Amino acid sequence: MENSDLERFQEDIHEIENGLYLGSQIAAENLELLQSLGIKNIVQVLEYQSDITFPGITYHFVQINDLESENMIPLLPEALKFISSSLLSGQKVLVHCAAGRSRSATIVIAYIMAKHRLNFEQAHNLVQSRRLCIYPNFGFRRQLKQVGSDLLSTYLIIN
């Protein structure tokens, strides 16, 4: 793959903070892009698990539809533990859904809320400053506002 091709695919993935990436399924299925960024762990946030996986990459699957009626909260503990343990061990992690806008953005926002003890709006603004296209559905937004950073922070692995 040429550099111009890699640059085009990098539009599908953004680094939110050191080692934590948010992106689309297109990015997650591009092995050369993943290797160029050093990503070793992937959180798939999809209705169905992707058939495209790569050896040497560890996956955590979060099964959820992008519907306001879906309950994201019970799925957060394991996802946040996976993200925090990956980063703690020095490994980069990509969180993705189909477009990298709603489901995966919600999980990344939850992680940012937990890690930095931010409210939803603060965490959303931070993530959106790195990936402009995020737009968590209103049901997911409501859930994160209700649960708050104190509870979310209990899901992190910190040492």
CSV table of C-alpha atoms in Angstrom, one decimal:
chain,number,residue,atom,x,y,z
A,1,MET,CA,0.0,0.0,0.0
A,2,GLU,CA,1.3,3.4,-0.9
A,3,ASN,CA,1.6,6.3,1.5
A,4,SER,CA,-1.3,8.2,-0.2
A,5,ASP,CA,-3.5,5.1,0.4
A,6,LEU,CA,-2.5,5.0,4.1
A,7,GLU,CA,-3.2,8.7,4.5
A,8,ARG,CA,-6.7,8.2,3.0
A,9,PHE,CA,-7.5,5.4,5.5
A,10,GLN,CA,-6.2,7.4,8.4
A,11,GLU,CA,-9.3,9.6,7.9
A,12,ASP,CA,-11.2,6.6,9.3
A,13,ILE,CA,-9.2,6.6,12.6
A,14,HIS,CA,-8.2,9.2,15.1
A,15,GLU,CA,-6.0,9.1,18.2
A,16,ILE,CA,-8.1,10.4,21.1
A,17,GLU,CA,-5.3,10.3,23.6
A,18,ASN,CA,-2.0,8.5,23.8
A,19,GLY,CA,-2.6,5.0,22.5
A,20,LEU,CA,-6.4,5.2,22.4
A,21,TYR,CA,-7.9,5.3,18.9
A,22,LEU,CA,-11.4,5.7,17.7
A,23,GLY,CA,-12.5,4.7,14.2
A,24,SER,CA,-14.6,2.9,11.7
A,25,GLN,CA,-14.8,-0.7,10.7
A,26,ILE,CA,-12.9,0.2,7.5
A,27,ALA,CA,-9.9,1.2,9.6
A,28,ALA,CA,-10.3,-1.9,11.8
A,29,GLU,CA,-10.2,-4.2,8.7
A,30,ASN,CA,-7.0,-2.6,7.3
A,31,LEU,CA,-4.1,-4.6,8.6
A,32,GLU,CA,-1.4,-2.4,7.1
A,33,LEU,CA,-3.0,0.7,8.8
A,34,LEU,CA,-3.2,-1.1,12.1
A,35,GLN,CA,0.4,-2.2,11.9
A,36,SER,CA,1.6,1.2,10.9
A,37,LEU,CA,0.0,2.7,14.0
A,38,GLY,CA,1.1,-0.2,16.3
A,39,ILE,CA,-2.4,-1.2,17.3
A,40,LYS,CA,-2.5,-4.6,19.1
A,41,ASN,CA,-6.0,-4.5,20.7
A,42,ILE,CA,-9.4,-3.8,19.2
A,43,VAL,CA,-12.8,-3.3,20.7
A,44,GLN,CA,-15.5,-4.1,18.2
A,45,VAL,CA,-18.8,-2.5,19.0
A,46,LEU,CA,-21.2,-4.0,16.4
A,47,GLU,CA,-24.4,-5.8,16.0
A,48,TYR,CA,-22.5,-8.9,14.8
A,49,GLN,CA,-18.9,-9.8,15.3
A,50,SER,CA,-16.8,-9.0,12.2
A,51,ASP,CA,-15.5,-12.0,10.2
A,52,ILE,CA,-12.3,-10.1,9.5
A,53,THR,CA,-9.7,-10.5,12.3
A,54,PHE,CA,-6.0,-10.6,12.2
A,55,PRO,CA,-3.5,-12.8,14.1
A,56,GLY,CA,-1.5,-10.9,16.7
A,57,ILE,CA,-4.4,-8.6,17.5
A,58,THR,CA,-6.5,-9.2,20.6
A,59,TYR,CA,-10.2,-8.5,20.2
A,60,HIS,CA,-13.0,-7.6,22.6
A,61,PHE,CA,-16.5,-7.8,21.2
A,62,VAL,CA,-19.3,-5.6,22.4
A,63,GLN,CA,-22.6,-6.7,20.8
A,64,ILE,CA,-25.1,-3.8,20.5
A,65,ASN,CA,-27.3,-2.1,17.9
A,66,ASP,CA,-27.1,1.7,17.4
A,67,LEU,CA,-30.6,2.2,18.7
A,68,GLU,CA,-31.7,4.7,21.4
A,69,SER,CA,-33.5,1.9,23.2
A,70,GLU,CA,-30.3,-0.3,23.6
A,71,ASN,CA,-28.8,-0.4,27.1
A,72,MET,CA,-25.1,0.3,26.8
A,73,ILE,CA,-24.4,0.4,30.6
A,74,PRO,CA,-24.1,-3.4,31.3
A,75,LEU,CA,-21.6,-3.6,28.5
A,76,LEU,CA,-19.2,-0.9,29.8
A,77,PRO,CA,-17.4,-2.7,32.6
A,78,GLU,CA,-15.7,-5.3,30.4
A,79,ALA,CA,-15.0,-2.8,27.6
A,80,LEU,CA,-13.5,-0.3,29.9
A,81,LYS,CA,-11.4,-2.9,31.7
A,82,PHE,CA,-10.1,-4.2,28.3
A,83,ILE,CA,-9.2,-0.6,27.2
A,84,SER,CA,-7.5,0.3,30.5
A,85,SER,CA,-5.6,-2.9,30.8
A,86,SER,CA,-4.4,-2.6,27.2
A,87,LEU,CA,-3.2,0.9,27.7
A,88,LEU,CA,-1.7,0.1,31.1
A,89,SER,CA,0.4,-2.7,29.4
A,90,GLY,CA,1.7,-0.2,26.9
A,91,GLN,CA,-0.4,-1.5,24.0
A,92,LYS,CA,-2.4,0.7,21.7
A,93,VAL,CA,-6.2,0.0,21.3
A,94,LEU,CA,-8.7,0.9,18.6
A,95,VAL,CA,-12.4,1.2,19.5
A,96,HIS,CA,-14.6,0.9,16.5
A,97,CYS,CA,-18.1,0.5,15.3
A,98,ALA,CA,-19.4,0.6,11.7
A,99,ALA,CA,-18.8,4.4,11.2
A,100,GLY,CA,-16.9,5.3,14.4
A,101,ARG,CA,-19.6,7.9,15.3
A,102,SER,CA,-22.1,6.6,17.8
A,103,ARG,CA,-21.5,3.2,19.5
A,104,SER,CA,-17.7,3.3,19.6
A,105,ALA,CA,-17.7,7.0,20.4
A,106,THR,CA,-19.9,6.2,23.4
A,107,ILE,CA,-17.5,3.7,24.8
A,108,VAL,CA,-14.5,6.1,24.3
A,109,ILE,CA,-16.5,8.9,26.0
A,110,ALA,CA,-17.2,6.6,28.9
A,111,TYR,CA,-13.5,5.7,29.2
A,112,ILE,CA,-12.6,9.4,29.1
A,113,MET,CA,-15.3,10.2,31.7
A,114,ALA,CA,-13.9,7.4,34.0
A,115,LYS,CA,-10.2,8.1,33.6
A,116,HIS,CA,-10.4,11.9,33.9
A,117,ARG,CA,-13.5,12.1,36.2
A,118,LEU,CA,-15.3,14.3,33.6
A,119,ASN,CA,-19.0,14.8,33.1
A,120,PHE,CA,-20.5,13.7,29.8
A,121,GLU,CA,-20.3,17.1,28.1
A,122,GLN,CA,-16.6,17.6,29.0
A,123,ALA,CA,-15.7,14.1,27.8
A,124,HIS,CA,-17.8,14.4,24.7
A,125,ASN,CA,-16.1,17.7,23.8
A,126,LEU,CA,-12.6,16.3,24.4
A,127,VAL,CA,-13.4,13.3,22.1
A,128,GLN,CA,-15.1,15.5,19.5
A,129,SER,CA,-12.0,17.8,19.4
A,130,ARG,CA,-10.0,14.8,18.1
A,131,ARG,CA,-12.7,13.2,15.9
A,132,LEU,CA,-15.2,15.7,14.7
A,133,CYS,CA,-17.7,13.3,13.2
A,134,ILE,CA,-18.8,11.6,16.5
A,135,TYR,CA,-22.5,11.7,17.3
A,136,PRO,CA,-23.6,9.2,20.0
A,137,ASN,CA,-27.3,8.5,19.8
A,138,PHE,CA,-29.5,10.2,22.3
A,139,GLY,CA,-30.2,7.0,24.3
A,140,PHE,CA,-26.5,6.5,24.8
A,141,ARG,CA,-25.9,10.1,25.7
A,142,ARG,CA,-28.7,9.9,28.3
A,143,GLN,CA,-27.3,6.7,29.8
A,144,LEU,CA,-23.8,8.2,30.2
A,145,LYS,CA,-25.2,11.4,31.8
A,146,GLN,CA,-27.1,9.3,34.3
A,147,VAL,CA,-24.4,6.9,35.3
A,148,GLY,CA,-21.6,9.5,35.8
A,149,SER,CA,-17.9,9.3,36.0
A,150,ASP,CA,-17.7,8.0,39.6
A,151,LEU,CA,-19.3,4.7,38.8
A,152,LEU,CA,-17.6,4.4,35.5
A,153,SER,CA,-14.2,4.9,37.1
A,154,THR,CA,-14.7,1.7,39.2
A,155,TYR,CA,-14.5,-0.2,35.9
A,156,LEU,CA,-10.9,0.8,35.1
A,157,ILE,CA,-7.8,-1.2,35.8
A,158,ILE,CA,-5.4,1.3,37.2
A,159,ASN,CA,-2.4,-0.8,38.2
